[in-house]
Short mmCIF file of C-alpha atoms in Angstrom, two decimals:
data_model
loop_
_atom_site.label_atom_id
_atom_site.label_comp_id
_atom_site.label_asym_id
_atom_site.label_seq_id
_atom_site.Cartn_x
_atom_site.Cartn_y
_atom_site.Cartn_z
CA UNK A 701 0.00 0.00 0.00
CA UNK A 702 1.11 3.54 -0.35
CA UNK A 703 1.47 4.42 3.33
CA UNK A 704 2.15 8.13 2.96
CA UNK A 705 -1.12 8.76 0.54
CA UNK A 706 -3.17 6.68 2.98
CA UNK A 707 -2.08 8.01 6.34
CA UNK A 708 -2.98 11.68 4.19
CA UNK A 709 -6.37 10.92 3.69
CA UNK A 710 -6.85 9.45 6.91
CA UNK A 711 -6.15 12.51 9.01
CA UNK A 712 -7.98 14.18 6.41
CA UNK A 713 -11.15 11.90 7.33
CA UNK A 714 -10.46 12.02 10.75
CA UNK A 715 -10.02 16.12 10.84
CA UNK A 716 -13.59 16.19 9.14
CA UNK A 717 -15.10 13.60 11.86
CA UNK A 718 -14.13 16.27 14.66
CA UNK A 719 -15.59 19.14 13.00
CA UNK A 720 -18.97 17.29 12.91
CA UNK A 721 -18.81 17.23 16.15
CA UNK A 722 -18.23 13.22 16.30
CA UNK A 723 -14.62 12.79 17.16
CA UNK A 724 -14.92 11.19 20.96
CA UNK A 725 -16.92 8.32 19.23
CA UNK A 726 -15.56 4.91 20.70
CA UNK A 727 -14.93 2.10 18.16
CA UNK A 728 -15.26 -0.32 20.84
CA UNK A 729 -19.15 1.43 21.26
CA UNK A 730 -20.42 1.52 17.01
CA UNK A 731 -23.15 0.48 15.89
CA UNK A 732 -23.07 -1.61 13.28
CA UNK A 733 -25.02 -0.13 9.53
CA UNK A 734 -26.40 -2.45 7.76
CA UNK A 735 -24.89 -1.53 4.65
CA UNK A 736 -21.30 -1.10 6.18
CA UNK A 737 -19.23 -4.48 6.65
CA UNK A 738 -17.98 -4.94 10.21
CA UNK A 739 -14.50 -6.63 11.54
CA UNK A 740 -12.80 -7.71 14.49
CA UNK A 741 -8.84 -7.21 14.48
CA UNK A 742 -8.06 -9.84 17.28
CA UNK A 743 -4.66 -9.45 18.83
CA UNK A 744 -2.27 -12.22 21.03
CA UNK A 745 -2.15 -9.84 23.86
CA UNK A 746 -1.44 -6.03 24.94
CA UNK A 747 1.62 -4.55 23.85
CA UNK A 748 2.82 -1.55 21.66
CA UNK A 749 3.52 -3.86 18.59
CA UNK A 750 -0.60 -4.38 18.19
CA UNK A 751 -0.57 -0.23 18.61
CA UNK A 752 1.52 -0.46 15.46
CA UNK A 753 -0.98 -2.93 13.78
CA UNK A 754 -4.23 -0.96 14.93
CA UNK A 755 -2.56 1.84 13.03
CA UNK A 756 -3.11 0.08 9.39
CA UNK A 757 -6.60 -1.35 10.77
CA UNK A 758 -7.52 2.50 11.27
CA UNK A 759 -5.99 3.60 7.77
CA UNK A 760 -8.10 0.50 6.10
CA UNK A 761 -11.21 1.54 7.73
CA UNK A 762 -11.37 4.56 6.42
CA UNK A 763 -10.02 4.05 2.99
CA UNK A 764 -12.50 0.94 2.59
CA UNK A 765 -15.57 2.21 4.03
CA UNK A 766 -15.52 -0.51 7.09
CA UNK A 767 -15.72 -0.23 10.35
CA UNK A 768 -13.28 -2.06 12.29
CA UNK A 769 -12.36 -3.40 16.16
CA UNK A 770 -9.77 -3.76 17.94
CA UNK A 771 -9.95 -6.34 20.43
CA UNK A 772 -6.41 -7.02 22.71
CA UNK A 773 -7.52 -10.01 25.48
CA UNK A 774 -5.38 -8.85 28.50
CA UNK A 775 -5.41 -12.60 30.23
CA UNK A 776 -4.76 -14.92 27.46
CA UNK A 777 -6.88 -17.74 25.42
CA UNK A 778 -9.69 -17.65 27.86
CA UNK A 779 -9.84 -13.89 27.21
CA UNK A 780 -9.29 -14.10 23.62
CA UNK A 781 -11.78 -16.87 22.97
CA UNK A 782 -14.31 -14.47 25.13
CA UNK A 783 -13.91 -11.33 22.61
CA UNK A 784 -14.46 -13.74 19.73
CA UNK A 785 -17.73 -15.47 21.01
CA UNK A 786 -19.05 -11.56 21.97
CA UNK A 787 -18.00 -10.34 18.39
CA UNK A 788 -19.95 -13.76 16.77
CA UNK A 789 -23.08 -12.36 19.08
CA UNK A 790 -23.37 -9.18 17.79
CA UNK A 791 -22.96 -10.32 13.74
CA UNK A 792 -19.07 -9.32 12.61
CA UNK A 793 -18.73 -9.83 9.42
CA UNK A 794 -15.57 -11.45 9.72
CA UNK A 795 -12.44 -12.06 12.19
CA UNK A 796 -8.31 -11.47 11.88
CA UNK A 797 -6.58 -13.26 14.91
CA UNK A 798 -3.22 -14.05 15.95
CA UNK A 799 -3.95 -17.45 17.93
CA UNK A 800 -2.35 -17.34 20.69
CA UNK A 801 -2.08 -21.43 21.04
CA UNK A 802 -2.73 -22.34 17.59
CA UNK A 803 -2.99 -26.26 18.64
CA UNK A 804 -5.63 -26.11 21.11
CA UNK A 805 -7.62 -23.55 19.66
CA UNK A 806 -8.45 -25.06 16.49
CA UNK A 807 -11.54 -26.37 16.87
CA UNK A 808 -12.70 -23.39 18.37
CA UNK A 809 -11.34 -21.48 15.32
CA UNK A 810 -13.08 -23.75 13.38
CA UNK A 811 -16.55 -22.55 14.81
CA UNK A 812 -15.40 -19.00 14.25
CA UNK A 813 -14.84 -19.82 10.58
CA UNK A 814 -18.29 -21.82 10.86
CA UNK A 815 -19.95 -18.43 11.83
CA UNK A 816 -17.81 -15.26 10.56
CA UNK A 817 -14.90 -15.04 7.72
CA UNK A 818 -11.84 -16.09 9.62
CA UNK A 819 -8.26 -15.21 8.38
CA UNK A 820 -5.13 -15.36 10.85
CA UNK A 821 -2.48 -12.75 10.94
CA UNK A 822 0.77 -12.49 12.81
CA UNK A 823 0.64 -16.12 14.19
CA UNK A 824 -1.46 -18.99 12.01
CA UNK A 825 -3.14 -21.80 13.07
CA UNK A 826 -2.43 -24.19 10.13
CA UNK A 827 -4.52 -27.37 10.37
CA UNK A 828 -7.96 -24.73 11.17
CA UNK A 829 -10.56 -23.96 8.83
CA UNK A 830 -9.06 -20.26 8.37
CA UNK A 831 -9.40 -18.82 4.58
CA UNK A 832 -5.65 -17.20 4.58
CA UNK A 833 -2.59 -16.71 6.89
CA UNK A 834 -1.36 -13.37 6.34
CA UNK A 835 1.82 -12.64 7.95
CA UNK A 836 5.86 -12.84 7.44
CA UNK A 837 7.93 -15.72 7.51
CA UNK A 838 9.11 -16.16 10.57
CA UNK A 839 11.08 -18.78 9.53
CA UNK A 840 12.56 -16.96 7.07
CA UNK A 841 13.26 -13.86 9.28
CA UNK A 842 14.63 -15.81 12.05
CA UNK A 843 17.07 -16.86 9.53
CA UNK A 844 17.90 -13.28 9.11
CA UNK A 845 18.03 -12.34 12.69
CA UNK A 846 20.78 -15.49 12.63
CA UNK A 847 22.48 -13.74 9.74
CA UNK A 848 22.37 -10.48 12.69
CA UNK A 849 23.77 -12.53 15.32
CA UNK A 850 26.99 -13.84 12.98
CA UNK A 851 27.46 -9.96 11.91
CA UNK A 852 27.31 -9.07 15.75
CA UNK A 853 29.59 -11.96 16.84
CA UNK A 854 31.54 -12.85 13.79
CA UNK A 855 34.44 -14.85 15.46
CA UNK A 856 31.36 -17.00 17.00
CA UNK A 857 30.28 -18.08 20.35
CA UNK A 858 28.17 -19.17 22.39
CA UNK A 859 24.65 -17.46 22.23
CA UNK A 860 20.94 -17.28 24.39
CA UNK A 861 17.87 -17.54 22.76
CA UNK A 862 14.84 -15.57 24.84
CA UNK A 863 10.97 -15.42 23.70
CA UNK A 864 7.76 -15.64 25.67
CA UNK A 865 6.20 -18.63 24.73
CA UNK A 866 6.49 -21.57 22.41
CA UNK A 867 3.15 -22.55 22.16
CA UNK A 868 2.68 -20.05 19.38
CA UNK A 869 3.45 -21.15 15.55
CA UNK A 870 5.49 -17.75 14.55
CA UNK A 871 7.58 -18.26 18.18
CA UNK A 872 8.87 -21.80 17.02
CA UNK A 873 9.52 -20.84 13.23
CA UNK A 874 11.83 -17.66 14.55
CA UNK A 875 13.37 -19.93 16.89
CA UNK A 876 14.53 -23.03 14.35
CA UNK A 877 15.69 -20.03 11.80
CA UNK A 878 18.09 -18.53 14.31
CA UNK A 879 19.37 -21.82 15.36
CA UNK A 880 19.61 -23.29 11.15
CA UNK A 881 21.25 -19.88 10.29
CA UNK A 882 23.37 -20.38 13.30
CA UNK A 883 24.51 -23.97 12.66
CA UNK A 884 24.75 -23.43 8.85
CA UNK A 885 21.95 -25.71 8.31
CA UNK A 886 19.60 -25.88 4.62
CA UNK A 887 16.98 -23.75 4.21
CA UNK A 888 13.25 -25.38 4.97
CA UNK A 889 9.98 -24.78 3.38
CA UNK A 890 7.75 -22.72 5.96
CA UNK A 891 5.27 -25.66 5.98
CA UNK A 892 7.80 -28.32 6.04
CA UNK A 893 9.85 -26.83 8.87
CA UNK A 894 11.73 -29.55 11.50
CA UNK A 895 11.65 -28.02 15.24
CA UNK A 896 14.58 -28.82 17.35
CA UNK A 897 13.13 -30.10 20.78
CA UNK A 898 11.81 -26.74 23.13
CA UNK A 899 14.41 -28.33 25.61
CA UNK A 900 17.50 -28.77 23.60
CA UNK A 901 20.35 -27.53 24.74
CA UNK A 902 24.44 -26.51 23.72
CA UNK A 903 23.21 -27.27 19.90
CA UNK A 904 26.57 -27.66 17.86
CA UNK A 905 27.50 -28.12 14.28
CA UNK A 906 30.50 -29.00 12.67
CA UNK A 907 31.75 -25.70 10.70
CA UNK A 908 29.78 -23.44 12.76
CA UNK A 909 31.53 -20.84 15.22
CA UNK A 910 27.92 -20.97 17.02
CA UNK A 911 27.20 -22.84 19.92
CA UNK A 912 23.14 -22.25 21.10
CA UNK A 913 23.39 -22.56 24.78
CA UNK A 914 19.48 -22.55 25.78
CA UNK A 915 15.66 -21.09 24.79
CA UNK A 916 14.48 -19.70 28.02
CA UNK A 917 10.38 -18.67 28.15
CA UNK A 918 9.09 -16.45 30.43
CA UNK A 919 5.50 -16.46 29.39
CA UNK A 920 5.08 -12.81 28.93
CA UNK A 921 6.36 -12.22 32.37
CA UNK A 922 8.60 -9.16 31.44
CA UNK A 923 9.93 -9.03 35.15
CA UNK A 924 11.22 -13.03 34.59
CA UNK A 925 12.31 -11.82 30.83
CA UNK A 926 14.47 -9.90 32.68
CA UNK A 927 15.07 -12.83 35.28
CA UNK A 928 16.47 -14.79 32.40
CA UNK A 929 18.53 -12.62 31.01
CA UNK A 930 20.34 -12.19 34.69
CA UNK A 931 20.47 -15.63 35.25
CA UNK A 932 22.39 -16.59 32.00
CA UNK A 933 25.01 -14.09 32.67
CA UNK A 934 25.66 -15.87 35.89
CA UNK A 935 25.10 -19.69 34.48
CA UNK A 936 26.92 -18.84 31.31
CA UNK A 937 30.28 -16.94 31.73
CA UNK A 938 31.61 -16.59 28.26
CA UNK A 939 28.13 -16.09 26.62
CA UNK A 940 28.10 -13.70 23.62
CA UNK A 941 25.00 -12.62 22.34
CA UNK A 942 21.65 -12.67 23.47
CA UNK A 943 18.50 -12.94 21.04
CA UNK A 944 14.84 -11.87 21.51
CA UNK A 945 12.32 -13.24 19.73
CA UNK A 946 9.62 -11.30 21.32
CA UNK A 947 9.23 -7.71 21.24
CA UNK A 948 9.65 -6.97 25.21
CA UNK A 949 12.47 -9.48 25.30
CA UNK A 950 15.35 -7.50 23.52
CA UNK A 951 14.48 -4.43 25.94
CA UNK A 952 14.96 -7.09 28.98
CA UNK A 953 18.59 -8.25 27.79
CA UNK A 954 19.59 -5.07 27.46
CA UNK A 955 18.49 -3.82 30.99
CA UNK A 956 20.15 -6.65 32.57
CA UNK A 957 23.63 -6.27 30.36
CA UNK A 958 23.67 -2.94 31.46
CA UNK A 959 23.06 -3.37 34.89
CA UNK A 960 25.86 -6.18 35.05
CA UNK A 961 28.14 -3.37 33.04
CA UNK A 962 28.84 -6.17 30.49
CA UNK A 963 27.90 -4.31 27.37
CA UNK A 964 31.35 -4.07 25.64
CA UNK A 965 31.24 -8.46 26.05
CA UNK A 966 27.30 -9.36 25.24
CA UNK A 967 25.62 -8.05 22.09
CA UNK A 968 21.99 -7.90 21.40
CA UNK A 969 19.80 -9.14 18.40
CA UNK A 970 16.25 -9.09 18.33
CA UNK A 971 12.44 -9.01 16.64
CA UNK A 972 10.21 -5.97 16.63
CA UNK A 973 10.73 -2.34 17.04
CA UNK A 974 10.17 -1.31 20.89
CA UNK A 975 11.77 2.29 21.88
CA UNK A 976 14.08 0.70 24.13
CA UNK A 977 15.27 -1.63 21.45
CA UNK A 978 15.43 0.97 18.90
CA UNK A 979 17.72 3.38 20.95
CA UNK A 980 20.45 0.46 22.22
CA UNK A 981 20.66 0.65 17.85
CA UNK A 982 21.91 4.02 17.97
CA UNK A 983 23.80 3.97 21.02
CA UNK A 984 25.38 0.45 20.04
CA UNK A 985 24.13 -1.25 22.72
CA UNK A 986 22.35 -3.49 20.46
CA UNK A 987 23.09 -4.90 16.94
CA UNK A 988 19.90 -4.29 15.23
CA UNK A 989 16.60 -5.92 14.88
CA UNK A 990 13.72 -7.73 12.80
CA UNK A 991 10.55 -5.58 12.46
CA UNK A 992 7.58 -7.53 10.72
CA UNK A 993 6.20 -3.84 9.60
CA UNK A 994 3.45 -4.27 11.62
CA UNK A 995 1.04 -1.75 10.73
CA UNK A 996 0.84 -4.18 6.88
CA UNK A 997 -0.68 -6.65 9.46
CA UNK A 998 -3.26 -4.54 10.17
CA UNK A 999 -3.91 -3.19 6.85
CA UNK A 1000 -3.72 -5.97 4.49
CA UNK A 1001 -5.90 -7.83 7.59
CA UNK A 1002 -8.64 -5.55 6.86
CA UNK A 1003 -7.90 -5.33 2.94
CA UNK A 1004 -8.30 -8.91 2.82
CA UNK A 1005 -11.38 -9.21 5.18
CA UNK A 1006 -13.37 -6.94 2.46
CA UNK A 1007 -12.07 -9.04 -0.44
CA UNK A 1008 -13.72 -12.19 1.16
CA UNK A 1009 -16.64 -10.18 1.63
CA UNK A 1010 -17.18 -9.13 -1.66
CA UNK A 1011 -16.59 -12.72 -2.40
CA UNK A 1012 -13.31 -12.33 -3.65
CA UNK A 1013 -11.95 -15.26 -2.41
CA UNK A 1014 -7.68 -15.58 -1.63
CA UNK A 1015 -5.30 -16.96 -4.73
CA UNK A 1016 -3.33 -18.85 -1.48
CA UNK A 1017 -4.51 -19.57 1.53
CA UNK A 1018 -0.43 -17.76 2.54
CA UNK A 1019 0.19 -13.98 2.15
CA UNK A 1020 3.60 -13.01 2.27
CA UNK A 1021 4.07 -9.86 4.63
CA UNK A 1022 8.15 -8.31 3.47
CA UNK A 1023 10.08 -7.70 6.99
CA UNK A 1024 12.72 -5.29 7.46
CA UNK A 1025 16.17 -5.66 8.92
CA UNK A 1026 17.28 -2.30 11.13
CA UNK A 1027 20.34 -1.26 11.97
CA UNK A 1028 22.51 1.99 12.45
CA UNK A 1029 22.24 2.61 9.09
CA UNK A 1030 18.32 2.89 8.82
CA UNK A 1031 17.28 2.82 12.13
CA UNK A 1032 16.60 6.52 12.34
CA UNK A 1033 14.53 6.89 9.39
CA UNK A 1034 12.29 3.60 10.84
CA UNK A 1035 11.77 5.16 14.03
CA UNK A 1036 10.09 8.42 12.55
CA UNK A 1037 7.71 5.97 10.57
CA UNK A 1038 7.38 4.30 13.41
CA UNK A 1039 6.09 7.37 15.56
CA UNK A 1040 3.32 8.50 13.21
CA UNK A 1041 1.96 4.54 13.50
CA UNK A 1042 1.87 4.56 16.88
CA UNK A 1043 0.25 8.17 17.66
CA UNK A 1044 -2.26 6.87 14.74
CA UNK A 1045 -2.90 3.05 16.46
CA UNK A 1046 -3.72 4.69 19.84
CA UNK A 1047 -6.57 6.85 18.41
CA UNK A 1048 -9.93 5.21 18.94
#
């Protein structure tokens, strides 16, 4: 999409809502037209990435005549599940949700897709009944956040991977691509893709300079992200470079190297674009990081969503979401873009 002209029009739009005298409207609180498709957004959780998505939900809604919410379950599947059956009850015309255990859920997500057009975005639950999985490749960027790692530590080491769960698809595909980047290992298909056990431990390869030490979770527990971080400094003397696969979880690493004044001997790698993360870049207190773009999520989400409704239905049931690799030599110009998404996701 053309982010610029779209982001125009929408303050445009939204300039001409508060001279109507209709600009402290709540999403959360509209009532749906009959002539005017409705859709839920559906996050994992609460955090400033899904800020960066509800951005390109907003910009969709308003250049596709939809109206849109954003639903963030605070507590987990129980919570998530709960926003889904309430949006069901009141007649959404269709759902975008990032399963938070894809697994489980499936049968659930099955009566969603029973009920509602359901797509999955950020995280997909494969064997469900979903139309399309848009997101990135997390396979295919964890390989790249391994090719960050080698350019951080290039004589090698031994390196910690961090993330908050496992349970979720997009967790496990970033993981095996750090670790078959790491060990020099052949590309895999995204739907073929071998896991290494959640457990394993001091993984190896002959010809590799890497040695991956451990995968610690924390379950979105950013005071035991932090925990983790500490307590592989102490277990692990000569360890090298820490990676965070979660957005929260670079921040964390870089808090506790700081606090044990080890940031000349541990580097940083990581996914998504928090502030924290963002400024370690320029200060080189971190290598750089993966961002998955996320405000695309939210705009091709809702894109997508009024294709199906139209009855356009998906030419593959995977879209391809481009990530971007940031480092000191772009990281400046990404956290400007990054600004206006934010300021634009919290608006309701």
């Amino acid at each position: 999409m053309n982010i610029k002209k779209s982001l125009s029009l929408f303050f445009l739009s939204y300039l001409l809502v508060l001279l109507s005298g209709c600009g402290g409207e709540n999403h959360s609180e509209l009532e749906k037209a009959s002539d005017v498709p409705t859709f839920a957004y559906v996050t994992n959780g609460i955090d400033p990435f899904w800020d960066l998505c509800a951005a390109g939900v907003r910009i969709a809604e308003k250049e596709f005549g939809v109206q849109c919410e954003v639903l963030m379950p605070p507590k987990g599947v129980v919570d998530q599940k709960r926003m889904m059956e309430a949006m069901l009850a009141k007649g959404v015309d269709g759902v975008a949700v990032s399963p938070i255990d894809a697994e489980n859920q499936t049968p659930f997500l099955n009566e969603v897709g029973q009920n509602t057009i359901l797509i999955t975005q950020d995280a997909d639950a494969p064997k469900s009944d979903r139309l399309v999985y848009i997101g990135t490749n997390n396979y295919k960027a964890g390989r790249a956040l391994g090719s960050l790692v080698k350019k951080a530590i290039p004589g090698g080491g031994e390196v910690m991977i961090f993330v908050g769960r496992l349970e979720q698809l997009n967790a496990r595909q970033r993981r095996q691509g750090v670790i078959d980047e790491l060990l020099n290992r052949p590309m895999q298909k995204l739907d073929q893709v071998k896991f290494d056990p959640v457990d394993a431990s001091d993984l190896k390869a002959e010809g590799s300079k890497y040695i991956v030490l451990d995968t610690r979770t924390d379950n979105f527990d950013k005071a035991k992200a932090k925990s983790n971080a500490e307590d592989s400094m102490t277990k692990y003397k000569n360890l090298k470079c820490m990676v965070g696969l979660f957005a929260y979880n670079p921040p964390a690493c870089i808090d506790a190297i700081r606090e044990a004044n080890k940031q000349n001997q541990i580097k940083v790698c990581g996914f998504d674009e928090q502030d924290a993360t963002l400024q370690a870049i320029l200060d080189g207190n971190a290598h750089g990081t993966i961002s998955q773009q996320p405000w695309e999520y939210g705009y091709e989400s809702i894109k997508m969503l009024k294709s199906i409704h139209e009855g356009k239905q998906p030419d593959a049931q995977y879209f391809e979401l481009p990530f971007l690799v940031v480092d000191r030599s772009n990281v400046e110009e990404f956290w400007t873009k990054k600004k206006e998404m934010a300021a634009l996701g919290k608006q309701q």
